[in-house]
XYZ file of C-alpha atoms in Angstrom:
306
model
C -107.927 -14.302 -19.437
C -105.368 -12.441 -17.418
C -104.302 -15.700 -15.775
C -103.776 -17.290 -19.142
C -101.673 -14.449 -20.357
C -99.634 -14.588 -17.132
C -98.977 -18.309 -17.615
C -97.791 -17.765 -21.138
C -95.407 -15.051 -20.054
C -94.014 -17.161 -17.278
C -93.395 -20.114 -19.641
C -91.648 -17.896 -22.153
C -89.407 -16.434 -19.482
C -88.540 -19.899 -18.187
C -87.678 -21.133 -21.639
C -85.468 -18.123 -22.245
C -83.557 -18.671 -19.025
C -83.237 -22.373 -19.826
C -81.676 -21.585 -23.197
C -79.313 -19.120 -21.628
C -78.312 -21.600 -18.901
C -77.789 -24.357 -21.458
C -75.592 -22.077 -23.527
C -73.548 -21.087 -20.531
C -73.253 -24.729 -19.503
C -72.004 -25.747 -22.933
C -69.484 -22.916 -22.953
C -68.288 -23.921 -19.495
C -68.041 -27.575 -20.546
C -66.023 -26.639 -23.622
C -63.779 -24.451 -21.525
C -63.395 -27.295 -19.052
C -62.399 -29.650 -21.851
C -59.845 -27.126 -22.992
C -58.447 -26.931 -19.474
C -58.173 -30.673 -18.943
C -57.042 -31.566 -22.548
C -53.389 -31.145 -21.850
C -53.357 -33.019 -18.519
C -55.339 -35.789 -20.267
C -52.625 -36.202 -22.960
C -49.988 -36.629 -20.292
C -52.198 -39.145 -18.513
C -52.859 -41.046 -21.703
C -49.130 -41.100 -22.448
C -48.419 -42.432 -18.989
C -51.074 -45.101 -19.368
C -49.686 -46.032 -22.799
C -46.159 -46.371 -21.434
C -47.445 -48.477 -18.544
C -49.148 -50.787 -20.991
C -45.985 -50.860 -23.120
C -43.826 -51.686 -20.110
C -46.123 -54.562 -19.284
C -46.467 -55.947 -22.799
C -42.862 -55.411 -23.963
C -41.390 -58.369 -22.033
C -44.214 -60.543 -23.248
C -43.650 -59.461 -26.832
C -39.913 -60.023 -26.399
C -40.452 -63.487 -24.910
C -42.805 -64.412 -27.719
C -40.513 -63.012 -30.429
C -37.372 -64.822 -29.236
C -38.464 -68.320 -30.348
C -39.636 -66.856 -33.626
C -36.287 -65.128 -34.165
C -34.468 -68.282 -33.089
C -36.514 -70.367 -35.515
C -35.830 -67.843 -38.264
C -32.111 -67.905 -37.511
C -32.153 -71.698 -37.345
C -33.874 -71.905 -40.702
C -31.296 -69.490 -42.131
C -28.451 -71.533 -40.609
C -29.916 -74.725 -42.074
C -30.103 -73.117 -45.500
C -26.547 -71.851 -45.149
C -25.394 -75.299 -43.966
C -26.837 -77.079 -46.970
C -25.474 -74.379 -49.270
C -22.011 -74.690 -47.707
C -22.243 -78.486 -47.834
C -23.075 -78.411 -51.525
C -20.286 -75.901 -52.146
C -17.866 -78.020 -50.107
C -18.739 -81.136 -52.099
C -18.274 -79.203 -55.324
C -14.903 -77.932 -54.121
C -13.892 -81.462 -53.108
C -14.770 -82.756 -56.556
C -12.877 -79.874 -58.111
C -9.928 -80.532 -55.802
C -9.939 -84.238 -56.714
C -9.964 -83.290 -60.380
C -7.115 -80.842 -59.869
C -5.122 -83.420 -57.880
C -5.597 -85.928 -60.694
C -4.457 -83.351 -63.225
C -1.519 -82.532 -60.963
C -0.562 -86.215 -60.813
C -0.838 -86.517 -64.587
C 1.119 -83.288 -65.025
C 3.892 -84.538 -62.735
C 4.096 -87.834 -64.589
C 4.182 -86.022 -67.912
C 6.769 -83.611 -66.534
C 8.977 -86.478 -65.368
C 8.520 -88.327 -68.648
C 9.162 -85.149 -70.607
C 12.334 -84.483 -68.605
C 13.502 -88.022 -69.270
C 12.760 -87.714 -72.979
C 14.422 -84.284 -73.131
C 17.422 -85.893 -71.496
C 17.486 -88.446 -74.277
C 17.470 -85.648 -76.812
C 20.783 -84.390 -75.459
C 22.382 -87.148 -77.497
C 21.933 -86.662 -81.224
C 22.478 -89.844 -83.251
C 23.940 -89.716 -86.717
C 21.681 -89.410 -89.753
C 22.141 -93.044 -90.810
C 21.022 -94.675 -87.603
C 17.616 -95.724 -86.371
C 16.450 -95.909 -82.800
C 13.591 -96.961 -80.558
C 12.790 -95.255 -77.255
C 11.615 -97.816 -74.715
C 10.405 -97.473 -71.146
C 12.176 -99.329 -68.366
C 9.692 -101.709 -66.755
C 11.904 -103.764 -64.440
C 15.329 -103.813 -62.879
C 16.695 -107.334 -63.218
C 19.932 -106.502 -61.399
C 21.224 -108.744 -58.646
C 24.516 -109.724 -57.087
C 25.370 -111.758 -60.165
C 23.928 -109.703 -63.020
C 23.292 -106.067 -63.887
C 20.504 -105.721 -66.432
C 17.194 -104.002 -67.182
C 13.942 -105.071 -68.834
C 12.509 -102.560 -71.308
C 9.181 -102.433 -73.088
C 10.250 -102.828 -76.704
C 10.950 -105.890 -78.799
C 11.294 -107.144 -82.324
C 7.898 -105.739 -83.275
C 9.240 -102.265 -82.506
C 12.477 -102.835 -84.384
C 14.700 -103.747 -81.434
C 17.517 -106.165 -82.241
C 20.270 -107.875 -80.314
C 23.496 -105.896 -80.041
C 21.925 -102.431 -80.315
C 23.415 -99.742 -78.097
C 21.364 -98.593 -75.101
C 21.980 -94.909 -74.394
C 20.513 -91.991 -72.456
C 21.152 -88.271 -72.661
C 24.060 -88.793 -70.259
C 25.839 -91.489 -72.217
C 26.167 -95.210 -72.858
C 24.156 -97.464 -70.537
C 24.698 -100.881 -72.141
C 23.516 -102.938 -75.052
C 20.620 -105.186 -76.014
C 21.406 -108.742 -74.892
C 18.123 -110.599 -75.442
C 15.038 -109.648 -77.443
C 11.447 -110.835 -77.402
C 8.498 -109.691 -79.442
C 7.500 -106.947 -77.004
C 10.382 -106.684 -74.539
C 14.147 -106.814 -74.358
C 16.867 -107.265 -71.747
C 19.622 -104.683 -71.551
C 23.043 -105.714 -70.278
C 24.461 -102.707 -68.420
C 28.092 -101.651 -68.708
C 28.484 -102.394 -64.972
C 27.719 -106.110 -65.471
C 30.656 -108.473 -65.008
C 30.131 -109.788 -68.550
C 30.178 -106.334 -70.165
C 33.152 -105.309 -72.306
C 33.202 -101.939 -74.074
C 36.073 -100.594 -76.256
C 36.896 -97.134 -74.890
C 39.491 -94.366 -75.082
C 40.583 -91.662 -72.651
C 39.474 -88.395 -74.205
C 42.501 -86.394 -73.028
C 45.411 -88.824 -73.337
C 43.881 -90.971 -76.106
C 44.881 -94.138 -74.228
C 42.788 -97.046 -75.441
C 41.377 -99.716 -73.149
C 38.431 -101.993 -72.521
C 35.840 -101.014 -69.963
C 34.936 -104.122 -67.951
C 32.017 -104.363 -65.564
C 32.504 -105.784 -62.087
C 28.878 -106.108 -60.872
C 29.504 -102.930 -58.880
C 28.861 -99.262 -59.464
C 32.386 -98.673 -60.793
C 33.597 -100.618 -63.856
C 37.343 -100.942 -64.497
C 39.644 -100.105 -67.406
C 41.555 -103.146 -68.680
C 44.426 -103.499 -71.144
C 45.856 -100.046 -70.573
C 49.418 -99.668 -71.811
C 52.121 -99.466 -69.178
C 52.979 -95.902 -70.155
C 49.355 -94.698 -70.148
C 48.681 -91.204 -68.850
C 45.148 -91.774 -67.560
C 44.366 -89.551 -64.560
C 41.493 -88.955 -62.173
C 38.885 -86.773 -63.856
C 39.608 -87.958 -67.403
C 36.528 -88.498 -69.543
C 36.137 -91.967 -71.054
C 34.300 -92.404 -74.379
C 33.800 -95.265 -76.780
C 36.653 -95.770 -79.196
C 34.651 -97.307 -82.034
C 36.960 -100.303 -82.267
C 35.395 -103.699 -82.694
C 32.585 -102.315 -84.813
C 30.023 -102.565 -82.030
C 29.651 -98.980 -80.821
C 30.508 -95.807 -82.754
C 33.326 -93.619 -81.491
C 32.670 -90.795 -79.091
C 29.777 -92.087 -76.998
C 30.201 -90.719 -73.431
C 30.837 -93.519 -70.950
C 32.137 -92.133 -67.675
C 34.868 -90.379 -65.696
C 37.955 -91.818 -64.041
C 37.544 -91.685 -60.260
C 40.407 -93.856 -59.018
C 43.896 -94.751 -60.225
C 45.603 -96.931 -57.632
C 47.315 -100.304 -57.373
C 47.170 -100.934 -61.091
C 43.371 -100.545 -61.121
C 41.635 -97.691 -62.910
C 37.989 -97.294 -61.924
C 35.400 -95.322 -63.856
C 32.184 -93.669 -62.639
C 29.546 -94.046 -65.414
C 27.760 -90.898 -66.522
C 24.437 -92.753 -66.491
C 22.598 -92.898 -63.171
C 21.260 -96.445 -63.342
C 19.051 -95.965 -60.267
C 16.914 -93.369 -62.076
C 16.452 -94.835 -65.530
C 12.879 -94.465 -66.809
C 13.345 -94.358 -70.576
C 16.220 -95.588 -72.691
C 17.064 -95.259 -76.353
C 17.999 -98.385 -78.285
C 20.071 -97.346 -81.292
C 20.890 -99.409 -84.346
C 24.125 -98.065 -85.828
C 24.149 -100.796 -88.491
C 27.710 -101.678 -87.527
C 29.023 -105.153 -88.387
C 30.547 -105.756 -84.947
C 32.354 -108.782 -83.670
C 29.493 -110.719 -82.113
C 29.470 -114.221 -80.744
C 26.333 -116.280 -80.931
C 25.335 -116.020 -77.277
C 28.142 -114.128 -75.617
C 28.077 -110.756 -77.361
C 31.182 -108.758 -78.281
C 34.512 -110.551 -78.616
C 36.548 -107.503 -77.631
C 39.658 -109.407 -76.552
C 40.779 -110.255 -80.092
C 40.108 -106.815 -81.508
C 41.152 -104.586 -78.625
C 43.857 -106.235 -76.549
C 46.974 -104.147 -77.216
C 49.095 -107.211 -76.377
C 47.122 -109.437 -78.695
C 50.061 -110.788 -80.616
C 50.825 -114.368 -81.608
C 51.606 -116.289 -78.467
C 50.266 -113.634 -76.085
C 47.661 -114.479 -73.453
C 44.453 -112.519 -72.899
C 41.421 -113.123 -70.689
C 38.352 -114.396 -72.467
C 35.500 -111.972 -72.905
C 32.162 -113.107 -71.627
C 29.770 -110.503 -72.837
């Protein structure tokens, strides 16, 4: 009985000490964890940085091709976008260049037509504006081909003028075209007068750039710089059409520089003054009989060939 009671007491005492030891052990373990917690965080950080140092180059090496592919894809998209934009700009530029060409042509044509408007015909005349399509001039003839014929109202003998002055007259006419005999042609004869001195003469072409004044009186006062205009005699051209300017008076020859620049003619106005004129069947104006100041009975005068 006593032995049993002693065994029970011993077991209870052992259990009590075990509980106390376990409690102390747990407290010590917790305290130990508290002590090593901070050093562990430093260790973990070091381990993490070591792993990062090892994996970073790998990650960088793996990411480079991906970044390169991404950049390449972006460059390809930009290339096609720029190509499409470039093609659109080229088309726009071509359109603008075409409009520029048209604008320049219209500007040149407008300037030429405005130049024609500098000359205002009388109210009783009619005219046709025709474009110059060919220069038929050569060593033996000075003429132009214009796009305007009988269907447009062009008739033989009509005056051909520009904004600068008289260019010639209609020599031959077709249905859709006409040939203009210029005042510089050797067959051309135009009744003129010096604007300042009022000396009358006949302007004769010489197949050169400078026609000559014929039939001037011996006491004429024509000088260099004098303006020459049509006199209206002969009934072919009205009076006052600008013709040219005297550039040379020497050796009995008076040369005139026409106001019209024949090298730049693009449009020309063909004017019908409805004048009777002295016209020959195929040779044009017979100016010698009407204009020669010495045309008296028994006098001699060169034959006109226009």
